[in-house]
């Protein structure tokens, strides 16, 4: 398979909405084994670290079974739970395509898997990140509603010129979100649960800030895509995340945020509910 999955146009075999056949039968034994290696090591790490909803979704969708999941079978299970389905795409899709699929409860997943020398990091999301990381949360009815609402909001953000601000909400919730549970902080963001190193770093390392979720604050905060996060935002519950999303009029919020400066990574504001004030030692070592 090609080393890059960032495309300027859909390939010839793609439908107008950029979907392609998964071609499950074409995966090689080595590719299935790569999934098994990744899934097995995460299965050892995530009990006691991942949220109850994520663990429940993993079990309900049978994603701990061996081999890359067949999207048709996976979608059949998921549809019965929350009305979502998983559709294959050849790589990263345009924003408007992504939002339209999400708004209609279709989760786009890459149909390729990383090479063995990329087990610990791949910049472009592959089938393991997309399916093992994201899809368990779509089995939770409340989070499934939040994801669909985000898709609808994305179409409006494009019209209002606020895509960067809305993308931060996705980044700090769907990709790198933490939740407060009675037993302590837990992971639900796909970028964490699909990563061996960040599953540990996000909860146990003293370096990052862990800050109570605030919608406006999150949408003003920068992030980086190529390393561990130095801010993690913590929601009190998925119900609260959905409530805030549905009850907020985003048009005036965008107007307010666009008139304000971005908040640098790792900065603590006087108004923050700080759960853990990070040492930022990791960032200093990285940048030294």
GROMACS .gro file of C-alpha atoms in nm, residues 64-282:
model
  219
   64UNK     CA    1  -1.127  -0.776   2.100
   65UNK     CA    2  -1.164  -1.066   1.856
   66UNK     CA    3  -0.863  -1.149   1.640
   67UNK     CA    4  -0.801  -0.981   1.306
   68UNK     CA    5  -0.905  -0.656   1.141
   69UNK     CA    6  -1.282  -0.624   1.180
   70UNK     CA    7  -1.510  -0.667   0.884
   71UNK     CA    8  -1.694  -0.335   0.852
   72UNK     CA    9  -2.018  -0.495   0.737
   73UNK     CA   10  -2.037  -0.715   1.045
   74UNK     CA   11  -1.923  -0.432   1.271
   75UNK     CA   12  -2.180  -0.192   1.126
   76UNK     CA   13  -2.457  -0.444   1.180
   77UNK     CA   14  -2.376  -0.458   1.552
   78UNK     CA   15  -2.330  -0.083   1.582
   79UNK     CA   16  -2.648   0.002   1.391
   80UNK     CA   17  -2.855  -0.200   1.639
   81UNK     CA   18  -2.706  -0.006   1.930
   82UNK     CA   19  -2.698   0.357   1.813
   83UNK     CA   20  -2.782   0.377   1.443
   84UNK     CA   21  -2.421   0.435   1.337
   85UNK     CA   22  -2.227   0.246   1.072
   86UNK     CA   23  -1.862   0.230   0.969
   87UNK     CA   24  -1.769   0.310   0.609
   88UNK     CA   25  -1.429   0.268   0.448
   89UNK     CA   26  -1.235   0.556   0.293
   90UNK     CA   27  -0.892   0.553   0.124
   91UNK     CA   28  -0.741   0.813   0.356
   92UNK     CA   29  -0.811   1.158   0.494
   93UNK     CA   30  -1.122   1.306   0.337
   94UNK     CA   31  -1.220   1.673   0.284
   95UNK     CA   32  -1.380   1.846   0.580
   96UNK     CA   33  -1.723   1.879   0.421
   97UNK     CA   34  -1.726   1.507   0.337
   98UNK     CA   35  -1.621   1.414   0.690
   99UNK     CA   36  -1.889   1.632   0.850
  100UNK     CA   37  -2.163   1.506   0.619
  101UNK     CA   38  -2.083   1.145   0.707
  102UNK     CA   39  -2.078   1.219   1.079
  103UNK     CA   40  -2.402   1.415   1.068
  104UNK     CA   41  -2.565   1.110   0.907
  105UNK     CA   42  -2.414   0.865   1.157
  106UNK     CA   43  -2.154   0.722   0.924
  107UNK     CA   44  -1.806   0.696   1.070
  108UNK     CA   45  -1.531   0.707   0.809
  109UNK     CA   46  -1.241   0.469   0.871
  110UNK     CA   47  -0.925   0.418   0.673
  111UNK     CA   48  -0.915   0.077   0.506
  112UNK     CA   49  -0.537   0.044   0.548
  113UNK     CA   50  -0.324  -0.052   0.847
  114UNK     CA   51   0.016   0.078   0.952
  115UNK     CA   52   0.344  -0.100   0.881
  116UNK     CA   53   0.525  -0.293   1.154
  117UNK     CA   54   0.782  -0.014   1.187
  118UNK     CA   55   0.495   0.226   1.265
  119UNK     CA   56   0.344   0.040   1.562
  120UNK     CA   57   0.408   0.325   1.803
  121UNK     CA   58   0.316   0.620   1.583
  122UNK     CA   59   0.149   0.692   1.251
  123UNK     CA   60   0.062   1.046   1.148
  124UNK     CA   61  -0.229   0.949   0.923
  125UNK     CA   62  -0.511   0.763   1.100
  126UNK     CA   63  -0.532   0.397   0.996
  127UNK     CA   64  -0.792   0.128   1.057
  128UNK     CA   65  -0.657   0.056   1.405
  129UNK     CA   66  -0.680   0.416   1.520
  130UNK     CA   67  -1.016   0.467   1.355
  131UNK     CA   68  -1.188   0.145   1.457
  132UNK     CA   69  -1.022   0.034   1.780
  133UNK     CA   70  -0.983   0.393   1.899
  134UNK     CA   71  -1.306   0.561   1.788
  135UNK     CA   72  -1.578   0.306   1.729
  136UNK     CA   73  -1.625   0.170   2.085
  137UNK     CA   74  -1.747   0.514   2.196
  138UNK     CA   75  -2.005   0.517   1.914
  139UNK     CA   76  -2.176   0.224   2.087
  140UNK     CA   77  -2.263   0.460   2.375
  141UNK     CA   78  -2.598   0.631   2.296
  142UNK     CA   79  -2.506   0.966   2.449
  143UNK     CA   80  -2.166   0.991   2.286
  144UNK     CA   81  -2.315   0.871   1.958
  145UNK     CA   82  -2.557   1.165   1.971
  146UNK     CA   83  -2.268   1.401   2.049
  147UNK     CA   84  -2.070   1.278   1.748
  148UNK     CA   85  -2.368   1.328   1.516
  149UNK     CA   86  -2.427   1.676   1.659
  150UNK     CA   87  -2.060   1.757   1.598
  151UNK     CA   88  -2.102   1.657   1.234
  152UNK     CA   89  -2.398   1.891   1.196
  153UNK     CA   90  -2.203   2.166   1.369
  154UNK     CA   91  -1.910   2.115   1.137
  155UNK     CA   92  -2.115   2.208   0.833
  156UNK     CA   93  -2.215   2.532   1.004
  157UNK     CA   94  -1.858   2.607   1.114
  158UNK     CA   95  -1.747   2.585   0.752
  159UNK     CA   96  -2.005   2.847   0.659
  160UNK     CA   97  -1.901   3.075   0.946
  161UNK     CA   98  -1.526   3.049   0.890
  162UNK     CA   99  -1.466   2.888   1.230
  163UNK     CA  100  -1.337   2.545   1.135
  164UNK     CA  101  -1.014   2.586   1.332
  165UNK     CA  102  -1.207   2.669   1.648
  166UNK     CA  103  -1.447   2.376   1.611
  167UNK     CA  104  -1.164   2.136   1.527
  168UNK     CA  105  -1.019   2.206   1.871
  169UNK     CA  106  -1.338   2.075   2.028
  170UNK     CA  107  -1.298   1.750   1.835
  171UNK     CA  108  -0.931   1.728   1.923
  172UNK     CA  109  -0.975   1.779   2.296
  173UNK     CA  110  -1.281   1.553   2.328
  174UNK     CA  111  -1.314   1.286   2.059
  175UNK     CA  112  -0.938   1.246   2.008
  176UNK     CA  113  -0.778   1.331   2.343
  177UNK     CA  114  -1.057   1.360   2.599
  178UNK     CA  115  -1.056   1.250   2.963
  179UNK     CA  116  -1.359   1.194   3.185
  180UNK     CA  117  -1.407   1.201   3.560
  181UNK     CA  118  -1.544   0.873   3.692
  182UNK     CA  119  -1.596   0.774   4.056
  183UNK     CA  120  -1.274   0.572   4.046
  184UNK     CA  121  -1.073   0.865   3.904
  185UNK     CA  122  -0.979   1.011   3.566
  186UNK     CA  123  -1.031   0.782   3.270
  187UNK     CA  124  -0.954   0.794   2.896
  188UNK     CA  125  -1.214   0.806   2.621
  189UNK     CA  126  -1.030   0.992   2.343
  190UNK     CA  127  -0.932   0.771   2.051
  191UNK     CA  128  -0.586   0.920   2.013
  192UNK     CA  129  -0.507   0.803   2.365
  193UNK     CA  130  -0.675   0.462   2.377
  194UNK     CA  131  -0.508   0.358   2.050
  195UNK     CA  132  -0.161   0.460   2.174
  196UNK     CA  133   0.043   0.253   2.419
  197UNK     CA  134   0.261   0.543   2.530
  198UNK     CA  135  -0.010   0.808   2.556
  199UNK     CA  136  -0.244   0.575   2.747
  200UNK     CA  137   0.012   0.595   3.027
  201UNK     CA  138   0.125   0.954   2.974
  202UNK     CA  139  -0.225   1.106   2.974
  203UNK     CA  140  -0.314   0.974   3.320
  204UNK     CA  141   0.013   0.915   3.503
  205UNK     CA  142   0.282   1.152   3.382
  206UNK     CA  143   0.328   1.470   3.591
  207UNK     CA  144   0.404   1.683   3.285
  208UNK     CA  145   0.064   1.771   3.130
  209UNK     CA  146  -0.210   1.995   3.264
  210UNK     CA  147  -0.546   1.831   3.327
  211UNK     CA  148  -0.814   2.098   3.320
  212UNK     CA  149  -1.189   2.092   3.369
  213UNK     CA  150  -1.376   2.115   3.040
  214UNK     CA  151  -1.507   2.455   2.934
  215UNK     CA  152  -1.637   2.489   2.578
  216UNK     CA  153  -1.508   2.838   2.504
  217UNK     CA  154  -1.174   2.770   2.667
  218UNK     CA  155  -1.124   2.452   2.464
  219UNK     CA  156  -1.210   2.623   2.137
  220UNK     CA  157  -0.949   2.891   2.196
  221UNK     CA  158  -0.666   2.651   2.287
  222UNK     CA  159  -0.391   2.552   2.045
  223UNK     CA  160  -0.271   2.194   2.012
  224UNK     CA  161   0.000   2.000   1.832
  225UNK     CA  162  -0.055   1.686   1.631
  226UNK     CA  163   0.291   1.528   1.641
  227UNK     CA  164   0.356   1.460   2.010
  228UNK     CA  165   0.200   1.400   2.349
  229UNK     CA  166  -0.053   1.659   2.456
  230UNK     CA  167   0.039   1.909   2.726
  231UNK     CA  168  -0.327   1.991   2.799
  232UNK     CA  169  -0.599   1.736   2.858
  233UNK     CA  170  -0.953   1.860   2.917
  234UNK     CA  171  -1.170   1.660   3.154
  235UNK     CA  172  -1.546   1.631   3.114
  236UNK     CA  173  -1.769   1.545   3.414
  237UNK     CA  174  -1.993   1.318   3.204
  238UNK     CA  175  -2.096   1.246   2.848
  239UNK     CA  176  -2.443   1.379   2.928
  240UNK     CA  177  -2.290   1.716   3.017
  241UNK     CA  178  -2.078   1.720   2.701
  242UNK     CA  179  -2.387   1.655   2.489
  243UNK     CA  180  -2.596   1.909   2.679
  244UNK     CA  181  -2.344   2.188   2.634
  245UNK     CA  182  -2.308   2.108   2.265
  246UNK     CA  183  -2.681   2.104   2.195
  247UNK     CA  184  -2.770   2.408   2.405
  248UNK     CA  185  -2.496   2.642   2.279
  249UNK     CA  186  -2.563   2.888   1.999
  250UNK     CA  187  -2.230   2.859   1.823
  251UNK     CA  188  -2.264   3.160   1.589
  252UNK     CA  189  -2.219   3.429   1.859
  253UNK     CA  190  -1.966   3.207   2.034
  254UNK     CA  191  -1.754   3.193   1.719
  255UNK     CA  192  -1.780   3.570   1.679
  256UNK     CA  193  -1.655   3.616   2.036
  257UNK     CA  194  -1.372   3.366   2.005
  258UNK     CA  195  -1.252   3.492   1.668
  259UNK     CA  196  -1.207   3.836   1.823
  260UNK     CA  197  -0.983   3.696   2.099
  261UNK     CA  198  -0.626   3.566   2.087
  262UNK     CA  199  -0.559   3.194   2.085
  263UNK     CA  200  -0.449   3.040   2.413
  264UNK     CA  201  -0.101   2.888   2.389
  265UNK     CA  202  -0.045   2.522   2.463
  266UNK     CA  203   0.013   2.450   2.834
  267UNK     CA  204  -0.100   2.794   2.957
  268UNK     CA  205  -0.310   2.797   3.274
  269UNK     CA  206  -0.579   3.066   3.305
  270UNK     CA  207  -0.703   3.212   3.635
  271UNK     CA  208  -1.052   3.087   3.548
  272UNK     CA  209  -0.943   2.725   3.486
  273UNK     CA  210  -1.057   2.444   3.711
  274UNK     CA  211  -0.717   2.284   3.743
  275UNK     CA  212  -0.730   1.915   3.826
  276UNK     CA  213  -0.358   1.863   3.777
  277UNK     CA  214  -0.113   2.148   3.716
  278UNK     CA  215   0.156   1.995   3.498
  279UNK     CA  216   0.527   2.035   3.546
  280UNK     CA  217   0.577   2.065   3.167
  281UNK     CA  218   0.902   1.871   3.209
  282UNK     CA  219   0.830   1.659   2.903
   0.00000   0.00000   0.00000
